[in-house]
Amino acid sequence: MGDDSDKRCVFCAIIGDEVEAEIVLATDDLLAFLDVRPVFKGHVLLVPRSHVETLPDLPAASRDGFLAAAQRLAMAVKDGLGAQGSFVAINNTVSQSVPHLHLHVVPRTKGDGLRGFFWPRVKYGPDEMGQYAARLRAALT
Ligand code: AMP
């Protein structure tokens, strides 16, 4: 493990070869392995080797490589497993059970029973949509 690893982190332990995992992609900066409790078989987790907790913590220099690997994995679940598509997601802090950045690539096929992760939807009140957009635009400037 490198100096930036967290000894209590299970994904750092996988990166450090101390915990077994089914590795599917390994580069100097990244590792991708099968999720041990997959939503569907072939569900992959992509992690940076450096211990960063959430997407905002990922250094700018690592972003392109991370997204490029995500693209490759999204193609691999189609080409290698016959999935029609994929669901690609990152939990940041909330619902994040392992505090080491990881991107899920879940193989998807029509009729697989996963209906948009059963996300609840809410309705904006009058003028509220514009207010939310303005707050986000302000945060982005
Ligand atoms: P999240 O809930 O977004 O933080 O996702 C964490 C994922 O890590 C879950 O889907 C777990 O099944 C998976 N996971 C936890 N420990 C391991 C492990 N040792 N090897 C592979 N996947 C793991």
CSV table of N, CA and C and ligand atoms in Angstrom, one decimal:
chain,number,residue,atom,x,y,z
A,1,MET,N,0.8,-1.2,0.0
A,1,MET,CA,0.0,0.0,0.0
A,1,MET,C,0.9,1.3,0.0
A,2,GLY,N,0.4,2.3,-0.6
A,2,GLY,CA,1.1,3.5,-0.7
A,2,GLY,C,0.9,4.3,0.6
A,3,ASP,N,1.6,5.4,0.7
A,3,ASP,CA,1.5,6.3,1.9
A,3,ASP,C,0.1,6.8,2.1
A,4,ASP,N,-0.6,7.0,1.0
A,4,ASP,CA,-1.9,7.6,1.1
A,4,ASP,C,-3.0,6.6,1.4
A,5,SER,N,-2.7,5.4,1.7
A,5,SER,CA,-3.7,4.4,1.9
A,5,SER,C,-4.2,4.5,3.4
A,6,ASP,N,-5.4,4.0,3.6
A,6,ASP,CA,-6.0,4.0,4.9
A,6,ASP,C,-6.1,2.5,5.4
A,7,LYS,N,-5.4,2.2,6.4
A,7,LYS,CA,-5.2,0.8,6.8
A,7,LYS,C,-6.6,0.2,7.3
A,8,ARG,N,-7.5,1.0,7.6
A,8,ARG,CA,-8.8,0.5,8.0
A,8,ARG,C,-9.8,0.3,6.9
A,9,CYS,N,-9.3,0.7,5.7
A,9,CYS,CA,-10.2,0.8,4.5
A,9,CYS,C,-10.2,-0.5,3.7
A,10,VAL,N,-11.3,-1.2,3.5
A,10,VAL,CA,-11.3,-2.5,2.9
A,10,VAL,C,-10.9,-2.4,1.4
A,11,PHE,N,-11.2,-1.2,0.8
A,11,PHE,CA,-10.8,-1.1,-0.6
A,11,PHE,C,-9.2,-0.9,-0.7
A,12,CYS,N,-8.7,-0.1,0.3
A,12,CYS,CA,-7.2,0.0,0.3
A,12,CYS,C,-6.6,-1.4,0.6
A,13,ALA,N,-7.3,-2.2,1.4
A,13,ALA,CA,-6.8,-3.6,1.6
A,13,ALA,C,-6.8,-4.4,0.3
A,14,ILE,N,-7.8,-4.3,-0.5
A,14,ILE,CA,-7.9,-5.0,-1.8
A,14,ILE,C,-6.8,-4.4,-2.7
A,15,ILE,N,-6.6,-3.1,-2.7
A,15,ILE,CA,-5.5,-2.5,-3.5
A,15,ILE,C,-4.2,-3.0,-3.0
A,16,GLY,N,-4.0,-3.2,-1.7
A,16,GLY,CA,-2.8,-3.7,-1.2
A,16,GLY,C,-2.6,-5.2,-1.2
A,17,ASP,N,-3.6,-5.9,-1.8
A,17,ASP,CA,-3.5,-7.3,-1.9
A,17,ASP,C,-3.6,-8.1,-0.6
A,18,GLU,N,-4.3,-7.4,0.4
A,18,GLU,CA,-4.5,-8.0,1.7
A,18,GLU,C,-5.8,-8.6,1.8
A,19,VAL,N,-6.7,-8.2,1.0
A,19,VAL,CA,-8.1,-8.8,0.9
A,19,VAL,C,-8.3,-9.3,-0.5
A,20,GLU,N,-8.9,-10.4,-0.6
A,20,GLU,CA,-9.1,-11.0,-2.0
A,20,GLU,C,-10.2,-10.3,-2.7
A,21,ALA,N,-10.1,-10.1,-4.0
A,21,ALA,CA,-11.1,-9.6,-4.8
A,21,ALA,C,-10.9,-10.2,-6.2
A,22,GLU,N,-12.0,-10.2,-7.0
A,22,GLU,CA,-12.0,-10.6,-8.4
A,22,GLU,C,-11.7,-9.4,-9.2
A,23,ILE,N,-10.4,-9.2,-9.5
A,23,ILE,CA,-9.9,-8.0,-10.2
A,23,ILE,C,-10.3,-8.1,-11.7
A,24,VAL,N,-10.8,-7.1,-12.3
A,24,VAL,CA,-11.1,-7.1,-13.8
A,24,VAL,C,-10.3,-6.1,-14.5
A,25,LEU,N,-9.8,-5.1,-13.9
A,25,LEU,CA,-8.9,-4.1,-14.6
A,25,LEU,C,-8.0,-3.5,-13.5
A,26,ALA,N,-6.7,-3.4,-13.9
A,26,ALA,CA,-5.7,-2.9,-13.1
A,26,ALA,C,-4.8,-1.9,-13.9
A,27,THR,N,-4.6,-0.7,-13.4
A,27,THR,CA,-3.7,0.2,-14.0
A,27,THR,C,-2.8,0.8,-12.9
A,28,ASP,N,-1.9,1.7,-13.3
A,28,ASP,CA,-1.0,2.3,-12.2
A,28,ASP,C,-1.9,3.0,-11.2
A,29,ASP,N,-3.0,3.6,-11.6
A,29,ASP,CA,-3.7,4.5,-10.8
A,29,ASP,C,-5.1,4.0,-10.3
A,30,LEU,N,-5.6,2.9,-11.0
A,30,LEU,CA,-6.9,2.5,-10.8
A,30,LEU,C,-7.0,1.0,-10.6
A,31,LEU,N,-8.1,0.5,-9.9
A,31,LEU,CA,-8.4,-0.9,-9.9
A,31,LEU,C,-9.9,-1.1,-10.0
A,32,ALA,N,-10.3,-2.1,-10.7
A,32,ALA,CA,-11.7,-2.4,-10.8
A,32,ALA,C,-11.9,-3.9,-10.5
A,33,PHE,N,-12.9,-4.2,-9.7
A,33,PHE,CA,-13.1,-5.5,-9.2
A,33,PHE,C,-14.6,-5.8,-9.0
A,34,LEU,N,-15.0,-7.0,-9.0
A,34,LEU,CA,-16.4,-7.4,-8.8
A,34,LEU,C,-16.9,-7.0,-7.4
A,35,ASP,N,-18.1,-6.4,-7.4
A,35,ASP,CA,-18.8,-6.2,-6.1
A,35,ASP,C,-19.2,-7.5,-5.5
A,36,VAL,N,-18.9,-7.7,-4.3
A,36,VAL,CA,-19.1,-9.0,-3.6
A,36,VAL,C,-20.6,-9.3,-3.4
A,37,ARG,N,-21.4,-8.2,-3.4
A,37,ARG,CA,-22.9,-8.4,-3.3
A,37,ARG,C,-23.5,-7.6,-4.5
A,38,PRO,N,-23.4,-8.3,-5.6
A,38,PRO,CA,-23.8,-7.5,-6.9
A,38,PRO,C,-25.3,-7.3,-7.0
A,39,VAL,N,-25.7,-6.2,-7.6
A,39,VAL,CA,-27.1,-5.9,-7.9
A,39,VAL,C,-27.4,-6.9,-9.0
A,40,PHE,N,-26.5,-7.0,-10.0
A,40,PHE,CA,-26.6,-8.1,-11.0
A,40,PHE,C,-25.2,-8.7,-11.2
A,41,LYS,N,-25.1,-9.9,-11.6
A,41,LYS,CA,-23.8,-10.5,-11.8
A,41,LYS,C,-23.0,-9.7,-12.8
A,42,GLY,N,-21.7,-9.5,-12.5
A,42,GLY,CA,-20.9,-8.7,-13.3
A,42,GLY,C,-20.8,-7.2,-12.8
A,43,HIS,N,-21.5,-6.9,-11.8
A,43,HIS,CA,-21.5,-5.5,-11.1
A,43,HIS,C,-20.0,-5.3,-10.7
A,44,VAL,N,-19.5,-4.2,-11.3
A,44,VAL,CA,-18.1,-3.8,-11.0
A,44,VAL,C,-17.9,-2.6,-10.2
A,45,LEU,N,-16.9,-2.5,-9.4
A,45,LEU,CA,-16.5,-1.3,-8.7
A,45,LEU,C,-15.2,-0.8,-9.2
A,46,LEU,N,-15.1,0.5,-9.5
A,46,LEU,CA,-13.9,1.1,-10.0
A,46,LEU,C,-13.4,2.0,-8.9
A,47,VAL,N,-12.1,1.9,-8.5
A,47,VAL,CA,-11.6,2.7,-7.4
A,47,VAL,C,-10.2,3.3,-7.8
A,48,PRO,N,-10.0,4.5,-7.3
A,48,PRO,CA,-8.6,5.0,-7.5
A,48,PRO,C,-7.7,4.3,-6.5
A,49,ARG,N,-6.5,4.1,-6.8
A,49,ARG,CA,-5.6,3.4,-5.8
A,49,ARG,C,-5.3,4.3,-4.6
A,50,SER,N,-5.3,5.6,-4.9
A,50,SER,CA,-5.1,6.6,-3.8
A,50,SER,C,-6.4,6.6,-3.0
A,51,HIS,N,-6.2,6.7,-1.7
A,51,HIS,CA,-7.4,6.8,-0.8
A,51,HIS,C,-8.0,8.2,-0.8
A,52,VAL,N,-9.0,8.3,-1.6
A,52,VAL,CA,-9.9,9.6,-1.5
A,52,VAL,C,-11.3,9.1,-1.2
A,53,GLU,N,-12.0,9.9,-0.5
A,53,GLU,CA,-13.3,9.4,0.0
A,53,GLU,C,-14.4,9.6,-1.0
A,54,THR,N,-14.5,10.8,-1.6
A,54,THR,CA,-15.7,11.0,-2.4
A,54,THR,C,-15.2,11.6,-3.8
A,55,LEU,N,-16.1,11.7,-4.7
A,55,LEU,CA,-15.8,12.3,-6.0
A,55,LEU,C,-15.2,13.7,-5.9
A,56,PRO,N,-15.7,14.6,-5.1
A,56,PRO,CA,-15.1,15.9,-5.1
A,56,PRO,C,-13.6,15.9,-4.6
A,57,ASP,N,-13.2,14.8,-3.9
A,57,ASP,CA,-11.9,14.7,-3.4
A,57,ASP,C,-10.9,14.2,-4.5
A,58,LEU,N,-11.4,13.7,-5.6
A,58,LEU,CA,-10.5,13.1,-6.6
A,58,LEU,C,-9.7,14.2,-7.2
A,59,PRO,N,-8.4,14.1,-7.2
A,59,PRO,CA,-7.5,15.2,-7.8
A,59,PRO,C,-7.8,15.3,-9.3
A,60,ALA,N,-7.7,16.6,-9.8
A,60,ALA,CA,-8.1,16.9,-11.2
A,60,ALA,C,-7.3,16.0,-12.1
A,61,ALA,N,-6.0,15.7,-11.8
A,61,ALA,CA,-5.2,14.9,-12.7
A,61,ALA,C,-5.7,13.5,-12.9
A,62,SER,N,-6.5,13.1,-12.0
A,62,SER,CA,-7.0,11.7,-12.0
A,62,SER,C,-8.4,11.6,-12.7
A,63,ARG,N,-9.0,12.7,-13.0
A,63,ARG,CA,-10.4,12.6,-13.5
A,63,ARG,C,-10.5,12.0,-14.8
A,64,ASP,N,-9.7,12.3,-15.8
A,64,ASP,CA,-9.8,11.8,-17.1
A,64,ASP,C,-9.6,10.3,-17.1
A,65,GLY,N,-8.6,9.8,-16.4
A,65,GLY,CA,-8.3,8.4,-16.3
A,65,GLY,C,-9.5,7.6,-15.7
A,66,PHE,N,-10.0,8.2,-14.7
A,66,PHE,CA,-11.1,7.6,-13.9
A,66,PHE,C,-12.4,7.4,-14.9
A,67,LEU,N,-12.7,8.5,-15.6
A,67,LEU,CA,-13.9,8.4,-16.4
A,67,LEU,C,-13.6,7.5,-17.7
A,68,ALA,N,-12.4,7.6,-18.1
A,68,ALA,CA,-12.0,6.7,-19.3
A,68,ALA,C,-12.2,5.2,-18.9
A,69,ALA,N,-11.7,4.9,-17.7
A,69,ALA,CA,-11.9,3.5,-17.2
A,69,ALA,C,-13.4,3.2,-17.0
A,70,ALA,N,-14.1,4.1,-16.5
A,70,ALA,CA,-15.6,3.9,-16.4
A,70,ALA,C,-16.2,3.6,-17.8
A,71,GLN,N,-15.8,4.3,-18.8
A,71,GLN,CA,-16.3,4.1,-20.1
A,71,GLN,C,-15.9,2.7,-20.6
A,72,ARG,N,-14.7,2.3,-20.3
A,72,ARG,CA,-14.2,0.9,-20.8
A,72,ARG,C,-15.0,-0.1,-20.1
A,73,LEU,N,-15.3,0.1,-18.8
A,73,LEU,CA,-16.1,-0.9,-18.0
A,73,LEU,C,-17.5,-1.0,-18.5
A,74,ALA,N,-18.1,0.2,-18.8
A,74,ALA,CA,-19.5,0.2,-19.4
A,74,ALA,C,-19.5,-0.5,-20.7
A,75,MET,N,-18.5,-0.4,-21.5
A,75,MET,CA,-18.4,-1.2,-22.7
A,75,MET,C,-18.2,-2.7,-22.5
A,76,ALA,N,-17.4,-3.0,-21.5
A,76,ALA,CA,-17.0,-4.4,-21.2
A,76,ALA,C,-18.2,-5.2,-20.7
A,77,VAL,N,-19.2,-4.6,-19.9
A,77,VAL,CA,-20.3,-5.3,-19.5
A,77,VAL,C,-21.2,-5.7,-20.7
A,78,LYS,N,-21.2,-4.8,-21.7
A,78,LYS,CA,-21.9,-5.1,-22.9
A,78,LYS,C,-21.2,-6.2,-23.8
A,79,ASP,N,-20.0,-5.9,-24.1
A,79,ASP,CA,-19.2,-6.8,-25.0
A,79,ASP,C,-18.9,-8.1,-24.3
A,80,GLY,N,-18.6,-8.1,-23.0
A,80,GLY,CA,-18.2,-9.3,-22.4
A,80,GLY,C,-19.3,-10.1,-21.8
A,81,LEU,N,-20.3,-9.4,-21.3
A,81,LEU,CA,-21.4,-10.1,-20.6
A,81,LEU,C,-22.7,-10.2,-21.3
A,82,GLY,N,-22.8,-9.4,-22.4
A,82,GLY,CA,-24.0,-9.4,-23.2
A,82,GLY,C,-25.1,-8.5,-22.6
A,83,ALA,N,-24.7,-7.6,-21.7
A,83,ALA,CA,-25.7,-6.7,-21.2
A,83,ALA,C,-26.1,-5.7,-22.3
A,84,GLN,N,-27.3,-5.2,-22.2
A,84,GLN,CA,-27.8,-4.2,-23.2
A,84,GLN,C,-27.2,-2.8,-22.9
A,85,GLY,N,-27.0,-2.6,-21.6
A,85,GLY,CA,-26.5,-1.3,-21.2
A,85,GLY,C,-25.9,-1.4,-19.7
A,86,SER,N,-25.9,-0.3,-19.0
A,86,SER,CA,-25.4,-0.3,-17.7
A,86,SER,C,-26.0,0.9,-16.9
A,87,PHE,N,-25.9,0.7,-15.6
A,87,PHE,CA,-26.2,1.8,-14.7
A,87,PHE,C,-24.9,2.2,-14.0
A,88,VAL,N,-24.5,3.5,-14.1
A,88,VAL,CA,-23.2,3.9,-13.6
A,88,VAL,C,-23.5,4.9,-12.5
A,89,ALA,N,-22.9,4.7,-11.3
A,89,ALA,CA,-23.3,5.6,-10.2
A,89,ALA,C,-22.2,5.6,-9.1
A,90,ILE,N,-22.2,6.8,-8.4
A,90,ILE,CA,-21.3,6.9,-7.3
A,90,ILE,C,-22.1,7.5,-6.1
A,91,ASN,N,-22.1,6.8,-5.0
A,91,ASN,CA,-22.6,7.4,-3.7
A,91,ASN,C,-21.6,8.2,-3.1
A,92,ASN,N,-21.9,9.5,-2.8
A,92,ASN,CA,-21.0,10.4,-2.1
A,92,ASN,C,-21.5,10.6,-0.7
A,93,THR,N,-20.9,10.0,0.3
A,93,THR,CA,-21.2,10.2,1.8
A,93,THR,C,-22.5,9.5,2.1
A,94,VAL,N,-23.6,10.1,1.6
A,94,VAL,CA,-24.9,9.5,1.9
A,94,VAL,C,-25.1,8.2,1.1
A,95,SER,N,-25.5,7.1,1.8
A,95,SER,CA,-25.6,5.8,1.2
A,95,SER,C,-24.3,5.2,0.8
A,96,GLN,N,-23.2,5.9,1.2
A,96,GLN,CA,-21.8,5.4,0.9
A,96,GLN,C,-21.4,4.5,2.0
A,97,SER,N,-21.3,3.2,1.8
A,97,SER,CA,-21.0,2.3,2.9
A,97,SER,C,-19.5,2.0,3.0
A,98,VAL,N,-18.7,2.3,2.0
A,98,VAL,CA,-17.2,2.2,2.1
A,98,VAL,C,-16.7,3.6,1.7
A,99,PRO,N,-16.0,4.2,2.7
A,99,PRO,CA,-15.5,5.6,2.5
A,99,PRO,C,-14.2,5.7,1.6
A,100,HIS,N,-14.2,5.0,0.5
A,100,HIS,CA,-13.2,5.1,-0.5
A,100,HIS,C,-13.9,5.2,-1.8
A,101,LEU,N,-13.7,6.3,-2.5
A,101,LEU,CA,-14.4,6.6,-3.8
A,101,LEU,C,-14.5,5.3,-4.6
A,102,HIS,N,-15.7,5.0,-5.1
A,102,HIS,CA,-15.9,3.9,-5.9
A,102,HIS,C,-17.1,4.1,-6.9
A,103,LEU,N,-16.9,3.8,-8.1
A,103,LEU,CA,-17.9,4.0,-9.1
A,103,LEU,C,-18.5,2.6,-9.4
A,104,HIS,N,-19.8,2.5,-9.3
A,104,HIS,CA,-20.5,1.2,-9.6
A,104,HIS,C,-20.8,1.2,-11.1
A,105,VAL,N,-20.5,0.1,-11.8
A,105,VAL,CA,-21.0,-0.2,-13.1
A,105,VAL,C,-21.8,-1.5,-13.0
A,106,VAL,N,-23.1,-1.3,-13.2
A,106,VAL,CA,-24.1,-2.4,-13.0
A,106,VAL,C,-24.6,-2.8,-14.4
A,107,PRO,N,-24.4,-4.0,-14.8
A,107,PRO,CA,-24.9,-4.4,-16.1
A,107,PRO,C,-26.5,-4.3,-16.1
A,108,ARG,N,-27.0,-3.8,-17.2
A,108,ARG,CA,-28.5,-3.6,-17.3
A,108,ARG,C,-29.0,-4.3,-18.6
A,109,THR,N,-30.2,-4.9,-18.5
A,109,THR,CA,-30.9,-5.4,-19.6
A,109,THR,C,-32.3,-5.2,-19.4
A,110,LYS,N,-33.0,-4.8,-20.5
A,110,LYS,CA,-34.4,-4.5,-20.4
A,110,LYS,C,-35.1,-5.7,-19.8
A,111,GLY,N,-36.0,-5.4,-18.8
A,111,GLY,CA,-36.8,-6.5,-18.2
A,111,GLY,C,-36.0,-7.2,-17.0
A,112,ASP,N,-34.8,-6.6,-16.6
A,112,ASP,CA,-34.1,-7.2,-15.5
A,112,ASP,C,-34.7,-6.9,-14.2
A,113,GLY,N,-35.8,-6.1,-14.1
A,113,GLY,CA,-36.5,-6.0,-12.9
A,113,GLY,C,-36.1,-4.7,-12.1
A,114,LEU,N,-35.0,-4.1,-12.5
A,114,LEU,CA,-34.5,-2.9,-11.7
A,114,LEU,C,-35.2,-1.7,-12.3
A,115,ARG,N,-36.2,-1.1,-11.7
A,115,ARG,CA,-37.0,0.0,-12.2
A,115,ARG,C,-36.4,1.3,-11.7
A,116,GLY,N,-35.3,1.8,-12.3
A,116,GLY,CA,-34.8,3.1,-11.9
A,116,GLY,C,-34.5,3.1,-10.4
A,117,PHE,N,-34.0,2.0,-9.8
A,117,PHE,CA,-33.7,1.9,-8.4
A,117,PHE,C,-34.8,2.4,-7.5
A,118,PHE,N,-36.0,2.4,-8.0
A,118,PHE,CA,-37.2,2.8,-7.2
A,118,PHE,C,-37.0,4.1,-6.5
A,119,TRP,N,-36.3,5.0,-7.2
A,119,TRP,CA,-36.1,6.4,-6.7
A,119,TRP,C,-37.5,7.1,-6.5
A,120,PRO,N,-37.7,7.6,-5.3
A,120,PRO,CA,-38.9,8.4,-5.1
A,120,PRO,C,-38.7,9.8,-5.8
A,121,ARG,N,-39.7,10.3,-6.3
A,121,ARG,CA,-39.7,11.6,-7.1
A,121,ARG,C,-40.5,12.6,-6.3
A,122,VAL,N,-40.1,13.9,-6.3
A,122,VAL,CA,-40.9,14.9,-5.7
A,122,VAL,C,-41.3,16.0,-6.7
A,123,LYS,N,-42.2,16.9,-6.3
A,123,LYS,CA,-42.6,17.9,-7.3
A,123,LYS,C,-42.2,19.3,-6.8
A,124,TYR,N,-41.7,20.1,-7.7
A,124,TYR,CA,-41.4,21.5,-7.3
A,124,TYR,C,-42.7,22.3,-7.1
A,125,GLY,N,-42.6,23.2,-6.1
A,125,GLY,CA,-43.7,24.1,-5.9
A,125,GLY,C,-43.6,25.3,-6.9
A,126,PRO,N,-44.5,26.2,-6.9
A,126,PRO,CA,-44.5,27.3,-7.8
A,126,PRO,C,-43.2,28.1,-7.6
A,127,ASP,N,-42.5,28.4,-8.7
A,127,ASP,CA,-41.2,29.2,-8.7
A,127,ASP,C,-40.0,28.4,-8.1
A,128,GLU,N,-40.3,27.3,-7.5
A,128,GLU,CA,-39.2,26.6,-6.8
A,128,GLU,C,-38.1,26.1,-7.7
A,129,MET,N,-38.5,25.7,-8.9
A,129,MET,CA,-37.5,25.1,-9.8
A,129,MET,C,-36.5,26.2,-10.2
A,130,GLY,N,-37.0,27.4,-10.5
A,130,GLY,CA,-36.0,28.5,-10.8
A,130,GLY,C,-35.1,28.8,-9.6
A,131,GLN,N,-35.7,28.8,-8.4
A,131,GLN,CA,-34.9,29.1,-7.2
A,131,GLN,C,-33.7,28.0,-7.0
A,132,TYR,N,-34.1,26.8,-7.2
A,132,TYR,CA,-33.1,25.7,-7.1
A,132,TYR,C,-32.0,25.9,-8.2
A,133,ALA,N,-32.4,26.2,-9.4
A,133,ALA,CA,-31.4,26.3,-10.5
A,133,ALA,C,-30.5,27.5,-10.2
A,134,ALA,N,-31.1,28.6,-9.6
A,134,ALA,CA,-30.3,29.8,-9.3
A,134,ALA,C,-29.3,29.5,-8.2
A,135,ARG,N,-29.7,28.8,-7.2
A,135,ARG,CA,-28.8,28.4,-6.1
A,135,ARG,C,-27.6,27.6,-6.7
A,136,LEU,N,-27.9,26.7,-7.6
A,136,LEU,CA,-26.9,25.8,-8.1
A,136,LEU,C,-26.0,26.7,-9.0
A,137,ARG,N,-26.6,27.6,-9.9
A,137,ARG,CA,-25.7,28.4,-10.7
A,137,ARG,C,-24.8,29.3,-9.9
A,138,ALA,N,-25.3,29.8,-8.8
A,138,ALA,CA,-24.5,30.6,-7.9
A,138,ALA,C,-23.3,29.8,-7.3
A,139,ALA,N,-23.6,28.6,-6.9
A,139,ALA,CA,-22.5,27.7,-6.4
A,139,ALA,C,-21.5,27.4,-7.4
A,140,LEU,N,-21.9,27.4,-8.7
A,140,LEU,CA,-21.0,27.0,-9.8
A,140,LEU,C,-20.2,28.1,-10.3
A,141,THR,N,-20.5,29.4,-9.9
A,141,THR,CA,-19.7,30.5,-10.4
A,141,THR,C,-18.5,30.7,-9.6
B,1,AMP,P1,-21.8,1.9,-1.6
B,1,AMP,O1,-22.9,1.4,-0.8
B,1,AMP,O2,-22.1,2.7,-2.8
B,1,AMP,O3,-20.7,2.5,-0.7
B,1,AMP,O4,-21.1,0.6,-2.2
B,1,AMP,C1,-20.2,-0.2,-1.6
B,1,AMP,C2,-20.1,-1.5,-2.3
B,1,AMP,O5,-19.0,-2.2,-1.9
B,1,AMP,C3,-21.3,-2.4,-1.9
B,1,AMP,O6,-22.1,-2.7,-3.1
B,1,AMP,C4,-20.7,-3.7,-1.4
B,1,AMP,O7,-21.3,-4.9,-1.8
B,1,AMP,C5,-19.3,-3.6,-1.9
B,1,AMP,N1,-18.2,-4.2,-1.1
B,1,AMP,C6,-18.0,-4.1,0.2
B,1,AMP,N2,-16.9,-4.8,0.6
B,1,AMP,C7,-16.5,-5.4,-0.5
B,1,AMP,C8,-15.4,-6.3,-0.8
B,1,AMP,N3,-14.6,-6.7,0.2
B,1,AMP,N4,-15.2,-6.7,-2.1
B,1,AMP,C9,-16.1,-6.3,-3.0
B,1,AMP,N5,-17.1,-5.5,-2.9
B,1,AMP,C10,-17.3,-5.0,-1.6
